[in-house]
CSV table of C-alpha atoms in Angstrom, one decimal:
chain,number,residue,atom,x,y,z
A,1,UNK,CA,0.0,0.0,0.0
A,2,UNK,CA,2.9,2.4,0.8
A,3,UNK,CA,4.3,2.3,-2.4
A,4,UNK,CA,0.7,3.7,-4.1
A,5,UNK,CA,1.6,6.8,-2.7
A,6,UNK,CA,5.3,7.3,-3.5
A,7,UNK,CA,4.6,9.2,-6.8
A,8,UNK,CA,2.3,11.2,-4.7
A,9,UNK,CA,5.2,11.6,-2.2
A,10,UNK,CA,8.1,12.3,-4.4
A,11,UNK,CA,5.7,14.7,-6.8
A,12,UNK,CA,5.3,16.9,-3.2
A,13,UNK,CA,9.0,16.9,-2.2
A,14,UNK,CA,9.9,18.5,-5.7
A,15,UNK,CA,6.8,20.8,-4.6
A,16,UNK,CA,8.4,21.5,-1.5
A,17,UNK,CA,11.5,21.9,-2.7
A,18,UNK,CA,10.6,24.4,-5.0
A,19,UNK,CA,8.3,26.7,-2.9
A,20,UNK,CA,11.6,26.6,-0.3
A,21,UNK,CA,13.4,28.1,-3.2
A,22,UNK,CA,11.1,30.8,-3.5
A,23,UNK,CA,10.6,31.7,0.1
A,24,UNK,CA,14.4,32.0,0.8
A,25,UNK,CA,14.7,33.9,-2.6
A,26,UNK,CA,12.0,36.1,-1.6
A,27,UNK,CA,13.8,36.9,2.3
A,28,UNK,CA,16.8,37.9,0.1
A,29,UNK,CA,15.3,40.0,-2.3
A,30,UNK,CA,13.8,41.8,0.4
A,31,UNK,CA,17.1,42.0,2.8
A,32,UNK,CA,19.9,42.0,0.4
A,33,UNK,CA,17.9,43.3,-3.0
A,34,UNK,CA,17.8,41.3,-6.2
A,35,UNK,CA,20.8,42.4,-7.5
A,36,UNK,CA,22.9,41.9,-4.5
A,37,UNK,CA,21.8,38.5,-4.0
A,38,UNK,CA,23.6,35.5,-6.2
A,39,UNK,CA,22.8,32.0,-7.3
A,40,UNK,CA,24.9,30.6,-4.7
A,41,UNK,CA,23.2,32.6,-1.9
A,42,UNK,CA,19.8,31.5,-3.2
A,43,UNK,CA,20.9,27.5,-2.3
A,44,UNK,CA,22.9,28.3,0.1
A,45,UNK,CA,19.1,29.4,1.8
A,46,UNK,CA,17.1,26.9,0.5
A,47,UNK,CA,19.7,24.4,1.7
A,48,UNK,CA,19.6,22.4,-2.1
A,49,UNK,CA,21.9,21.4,-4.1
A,50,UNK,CA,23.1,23.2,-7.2
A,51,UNK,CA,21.7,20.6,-9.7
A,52,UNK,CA,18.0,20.7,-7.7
A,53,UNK,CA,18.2,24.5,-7.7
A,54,UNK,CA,18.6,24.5,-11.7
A,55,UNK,CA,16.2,21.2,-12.2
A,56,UNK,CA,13.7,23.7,-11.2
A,57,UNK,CA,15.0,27.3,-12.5
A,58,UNK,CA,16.7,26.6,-15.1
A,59,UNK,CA,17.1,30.7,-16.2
A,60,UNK,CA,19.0,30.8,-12.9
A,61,UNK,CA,17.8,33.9,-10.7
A,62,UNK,CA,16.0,35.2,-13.1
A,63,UNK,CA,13.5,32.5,-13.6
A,64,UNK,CA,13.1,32.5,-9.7
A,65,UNK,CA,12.3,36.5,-9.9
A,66,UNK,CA,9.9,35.8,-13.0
A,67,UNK,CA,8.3,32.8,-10.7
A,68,UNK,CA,8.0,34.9,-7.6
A,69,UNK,CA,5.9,37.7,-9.8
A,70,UNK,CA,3.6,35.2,-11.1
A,71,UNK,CA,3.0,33.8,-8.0
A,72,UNK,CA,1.6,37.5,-6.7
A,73,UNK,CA,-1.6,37.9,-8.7
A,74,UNK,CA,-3.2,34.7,-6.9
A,75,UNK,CA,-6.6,34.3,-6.1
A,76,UNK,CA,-6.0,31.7,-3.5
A,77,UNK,CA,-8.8,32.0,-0.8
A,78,UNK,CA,-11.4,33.8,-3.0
A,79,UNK,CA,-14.5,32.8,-2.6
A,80,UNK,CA,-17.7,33.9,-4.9
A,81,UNK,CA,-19.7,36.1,-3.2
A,82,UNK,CA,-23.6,37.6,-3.2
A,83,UNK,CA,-21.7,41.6,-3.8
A,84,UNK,CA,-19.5,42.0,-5.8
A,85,UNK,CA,-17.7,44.6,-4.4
A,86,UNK,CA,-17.4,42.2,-1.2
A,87,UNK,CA,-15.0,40.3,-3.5
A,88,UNK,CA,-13.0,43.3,-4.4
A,89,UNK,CA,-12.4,43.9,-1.1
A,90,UNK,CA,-11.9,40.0,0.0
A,91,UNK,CA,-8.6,40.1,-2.7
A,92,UNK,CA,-7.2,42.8,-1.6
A,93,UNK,CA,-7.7,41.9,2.6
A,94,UNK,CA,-6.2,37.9,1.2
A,95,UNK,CA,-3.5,39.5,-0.3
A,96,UNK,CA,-2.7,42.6,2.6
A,97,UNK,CA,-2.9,39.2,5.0
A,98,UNK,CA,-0.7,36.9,3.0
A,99,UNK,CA,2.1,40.1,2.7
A,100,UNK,CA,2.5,40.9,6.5
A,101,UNK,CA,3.8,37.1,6.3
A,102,UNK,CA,5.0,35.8,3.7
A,103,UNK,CA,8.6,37.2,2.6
A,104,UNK,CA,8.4,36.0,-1.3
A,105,UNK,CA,5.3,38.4,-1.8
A,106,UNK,CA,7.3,41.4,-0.1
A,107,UNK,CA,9.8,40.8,-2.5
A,108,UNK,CA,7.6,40.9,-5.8
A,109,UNK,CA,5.6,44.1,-4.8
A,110,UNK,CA,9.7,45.4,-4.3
A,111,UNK,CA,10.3,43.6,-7.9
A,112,UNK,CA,7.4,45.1,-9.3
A,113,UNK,CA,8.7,49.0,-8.7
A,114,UNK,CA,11.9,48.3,-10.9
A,115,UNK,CA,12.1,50.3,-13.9
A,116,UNK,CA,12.8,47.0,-15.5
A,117,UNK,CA,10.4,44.9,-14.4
A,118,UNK,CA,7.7,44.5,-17.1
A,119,UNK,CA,10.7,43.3,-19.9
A,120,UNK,CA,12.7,41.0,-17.5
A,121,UNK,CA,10.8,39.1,-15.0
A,122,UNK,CA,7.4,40.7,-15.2
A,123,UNK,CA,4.9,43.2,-12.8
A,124,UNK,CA,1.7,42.0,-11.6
A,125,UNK,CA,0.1,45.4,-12.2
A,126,UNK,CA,-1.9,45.2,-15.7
A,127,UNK,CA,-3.3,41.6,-14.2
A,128,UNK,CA,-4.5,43.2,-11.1
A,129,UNK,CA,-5.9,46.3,-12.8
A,130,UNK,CA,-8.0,43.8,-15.7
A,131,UNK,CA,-8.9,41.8,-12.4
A,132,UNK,CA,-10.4,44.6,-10.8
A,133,UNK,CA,-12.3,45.8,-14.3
A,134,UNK,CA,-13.8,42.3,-14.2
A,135,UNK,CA,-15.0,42.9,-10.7
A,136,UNK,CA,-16.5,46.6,-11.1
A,137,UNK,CA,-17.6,45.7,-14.4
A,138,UNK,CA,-20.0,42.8,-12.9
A,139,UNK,CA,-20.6,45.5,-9.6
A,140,UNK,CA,-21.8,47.9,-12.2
A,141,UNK,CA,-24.4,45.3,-14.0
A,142,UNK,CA,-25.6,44.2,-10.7
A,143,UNK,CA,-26.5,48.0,-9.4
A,144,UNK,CA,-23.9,48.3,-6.9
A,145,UNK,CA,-21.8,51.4,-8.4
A,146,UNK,CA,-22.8,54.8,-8.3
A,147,UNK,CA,-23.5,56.4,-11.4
A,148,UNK,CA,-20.1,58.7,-11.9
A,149,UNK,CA,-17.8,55.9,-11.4
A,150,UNK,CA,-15.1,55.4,-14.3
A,151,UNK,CA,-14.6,51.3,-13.8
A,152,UNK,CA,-11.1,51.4,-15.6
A,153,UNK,CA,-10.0,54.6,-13.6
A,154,UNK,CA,-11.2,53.0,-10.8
A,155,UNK,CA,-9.6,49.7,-11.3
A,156,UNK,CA,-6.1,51.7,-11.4
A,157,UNK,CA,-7.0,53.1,-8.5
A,158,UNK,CA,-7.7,50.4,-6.0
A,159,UNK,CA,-4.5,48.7,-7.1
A,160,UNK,CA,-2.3,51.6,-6.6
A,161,UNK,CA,-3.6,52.4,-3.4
A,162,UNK,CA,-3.3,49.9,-2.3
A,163,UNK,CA,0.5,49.0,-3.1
A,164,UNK,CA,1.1,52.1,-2.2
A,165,UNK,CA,-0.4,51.6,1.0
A,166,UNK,CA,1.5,49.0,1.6
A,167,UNK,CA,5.3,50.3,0.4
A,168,UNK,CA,4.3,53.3,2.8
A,169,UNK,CA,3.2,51.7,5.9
A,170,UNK,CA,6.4,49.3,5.8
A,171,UNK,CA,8.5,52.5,5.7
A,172,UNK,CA,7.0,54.3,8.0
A,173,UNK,CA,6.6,51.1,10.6
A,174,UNK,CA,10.1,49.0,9.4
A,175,UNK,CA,7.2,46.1,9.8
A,176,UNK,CA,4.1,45.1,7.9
A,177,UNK,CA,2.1,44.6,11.3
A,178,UNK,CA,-0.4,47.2,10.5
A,179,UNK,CA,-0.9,46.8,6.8
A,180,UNK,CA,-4.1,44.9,7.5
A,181,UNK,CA,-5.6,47.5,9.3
A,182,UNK,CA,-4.8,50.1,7.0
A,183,UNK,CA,-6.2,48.0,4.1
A,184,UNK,CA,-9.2,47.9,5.7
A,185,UNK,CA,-10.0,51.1,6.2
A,186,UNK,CA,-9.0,52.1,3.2
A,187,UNK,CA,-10.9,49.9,1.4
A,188,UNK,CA,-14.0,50.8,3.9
A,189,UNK,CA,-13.1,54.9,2.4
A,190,UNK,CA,-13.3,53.6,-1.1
A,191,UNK,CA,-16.4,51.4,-1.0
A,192,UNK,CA,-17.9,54.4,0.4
A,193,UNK,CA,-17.4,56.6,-2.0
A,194,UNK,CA,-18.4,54.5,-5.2
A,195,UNK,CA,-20.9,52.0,-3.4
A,196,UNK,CA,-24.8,52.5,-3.5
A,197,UNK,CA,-25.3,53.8,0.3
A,198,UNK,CA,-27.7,50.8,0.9
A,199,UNK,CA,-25.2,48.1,-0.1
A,200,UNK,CA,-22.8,49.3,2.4
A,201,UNK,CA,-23.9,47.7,5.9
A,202,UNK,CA,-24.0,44.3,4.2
A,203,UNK,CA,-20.0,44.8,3.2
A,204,UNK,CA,-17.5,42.7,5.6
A,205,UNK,CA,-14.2,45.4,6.0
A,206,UNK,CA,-13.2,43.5,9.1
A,207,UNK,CA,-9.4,43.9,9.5
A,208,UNK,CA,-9.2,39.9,10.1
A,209,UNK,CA,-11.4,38.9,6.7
A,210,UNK,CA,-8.1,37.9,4.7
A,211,UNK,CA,-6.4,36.0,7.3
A,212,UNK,CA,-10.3,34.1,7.8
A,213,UNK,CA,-10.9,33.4,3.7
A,214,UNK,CA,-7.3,32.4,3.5
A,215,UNK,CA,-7.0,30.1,6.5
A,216,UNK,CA,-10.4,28.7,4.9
A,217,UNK,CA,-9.0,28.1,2.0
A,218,UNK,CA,-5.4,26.6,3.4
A,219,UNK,CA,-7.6,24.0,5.3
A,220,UNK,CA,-9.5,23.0,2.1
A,221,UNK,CA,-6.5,22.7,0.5
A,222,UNK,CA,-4.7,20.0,2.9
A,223,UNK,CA,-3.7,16.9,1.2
A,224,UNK,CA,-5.9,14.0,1.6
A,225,UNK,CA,-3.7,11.3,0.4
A,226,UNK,CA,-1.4,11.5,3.3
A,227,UNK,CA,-2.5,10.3,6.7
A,228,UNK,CA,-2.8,13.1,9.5
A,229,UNK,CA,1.1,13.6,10.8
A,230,UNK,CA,2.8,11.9,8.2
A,231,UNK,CA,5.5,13.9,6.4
A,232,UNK,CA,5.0,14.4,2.5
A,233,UNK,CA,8.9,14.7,2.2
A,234,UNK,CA,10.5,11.0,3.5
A,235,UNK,CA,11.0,9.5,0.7
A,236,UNK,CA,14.1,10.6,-1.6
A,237,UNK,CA,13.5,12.7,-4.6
A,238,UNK,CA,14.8,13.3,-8.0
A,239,UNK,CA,15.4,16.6,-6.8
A,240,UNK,CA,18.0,15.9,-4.8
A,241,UNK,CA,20.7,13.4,-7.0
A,242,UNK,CA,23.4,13.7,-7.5
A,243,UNK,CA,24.6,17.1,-9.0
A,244,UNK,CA,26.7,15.4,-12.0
A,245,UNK,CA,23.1,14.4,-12.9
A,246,UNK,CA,21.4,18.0,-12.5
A,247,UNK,CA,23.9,19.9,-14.2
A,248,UNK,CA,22.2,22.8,-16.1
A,249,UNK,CA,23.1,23.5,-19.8
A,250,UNK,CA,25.9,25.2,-20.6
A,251,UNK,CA,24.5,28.8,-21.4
A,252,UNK,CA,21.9,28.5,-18.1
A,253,UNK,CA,24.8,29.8,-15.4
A,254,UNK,CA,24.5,33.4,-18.3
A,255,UNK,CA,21.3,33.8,-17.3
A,256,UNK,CA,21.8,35.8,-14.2
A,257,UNK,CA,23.8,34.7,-11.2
């Protein structure tokens, strides 16, 4: 029976090993910046070996920047709602939770500022803004706007208020303990201003709604194939042979280190 789940098994070690990547990437970006942080300090962090680090990035840093920005638009923990606007806020309270915690987010709203960004590894921006366009465009059909509102200047808006609601508060605070807070509110001043005034006691702004839909959704994610307490990572993985094995090609070390 044990060995029906070793594919299972081996397939979530390479997952694991690749989301440690990430994370450790994503505490250097934000300590040491992208550019002063090296290939070698990326595995040094993860605590892989070269060949693993390139089995999964083969562009070298690089890749790992472009994978951390695509990872930042997620709807994780979204869940559909009666309003509309209750999901606009709900994305924006998942994603003000998840960024007070996790450090590979910090480091793509960081990425996302640099001049080079859309022609290297990416921005999450024009996803976010078409996102939001979605969302007030369905608000709008359902009779939940006020008349004046522009939805794609408003779309712009909410994004860039609130990453710069964020980048702010972390100055100011040298900690992202209040961001939730703060994205409340200002999501509560925003709804305000463009919601029908009868829609608005029915809207959910609490300052712990993120950390609520995305703990929700966390727990619906769990593995079932596992058995409560069992590790996913036991078993060895292709991931970690032998480096002779995992070399990358000989242009992937130009990539970026």
């Amino acid at each position: 029976m044990s060995n029906l789940r070793r594919p299972r098994r081996r397939q979530q070690r390479a997952i694991d090993t690749r989301q440690r990547i990430l994370d450790s990437a994503g505490a250097l970006f934000v300590a040491d910046s992208y550019e002063g942080t090296s290939v070698s300090d990326l595995i040094t962090a993860a605590r892989t070996s070269k060949g693993a680090f390139y089995r999964h990035f083969p562009g070298g840093k690089l890749e790992v920047a472009s994978a951390i920005m695509e990872d930042t638009l997620s709807m994780d923990g979204l869940q559909k709602q009666r309003i509309m606007l209750q999901e606009l806020v709900d994305i924006g309270m998942i994603l003000a939770h998840r960024i007070s915690r996790e450090s590979a987010l910090q480091a793509a709203l960081m990425l996302s500022f640099h001049g080079t960004a859309p022609e290297t590894y990416g921005t999450p921006w024009p996803d976010w803004i078409v996102f939001n366009t979605g969302q007030l465009t369905e608000a709008r059909r359902r009779g939940e706007l006020k008349p004046f509102v522009d939805l794609e200047e408003q779309a712009h808006q909410v994004a860039g208020a609130w990453a710069g609601l964020v980048l702010i508060s972390n100055t100011l605070d040298r900690h992202m303990g209040n961001v939730e807070a703060r994205v409340s509110r200002m999501y509560r001043n925003l709804v305000t201003a463009i919601a029908v005034p009868e829609l608005l006691p029915e809207i959910d702004f609490s300052v712990d709604r993120g950390k609520n839909l995305y703990a929700a959704f966390l727990e619906g994610a769990s593995d079932p194939d596992l058995p409560p307490g069992e590790p996913a990572d036991e078993l060895p993985d292709q991931d970690e042979a032998p480096e002779e094995l995992e070399e990358p090609s000989e242009h992937a070390g130009e990539l970026l280190d």
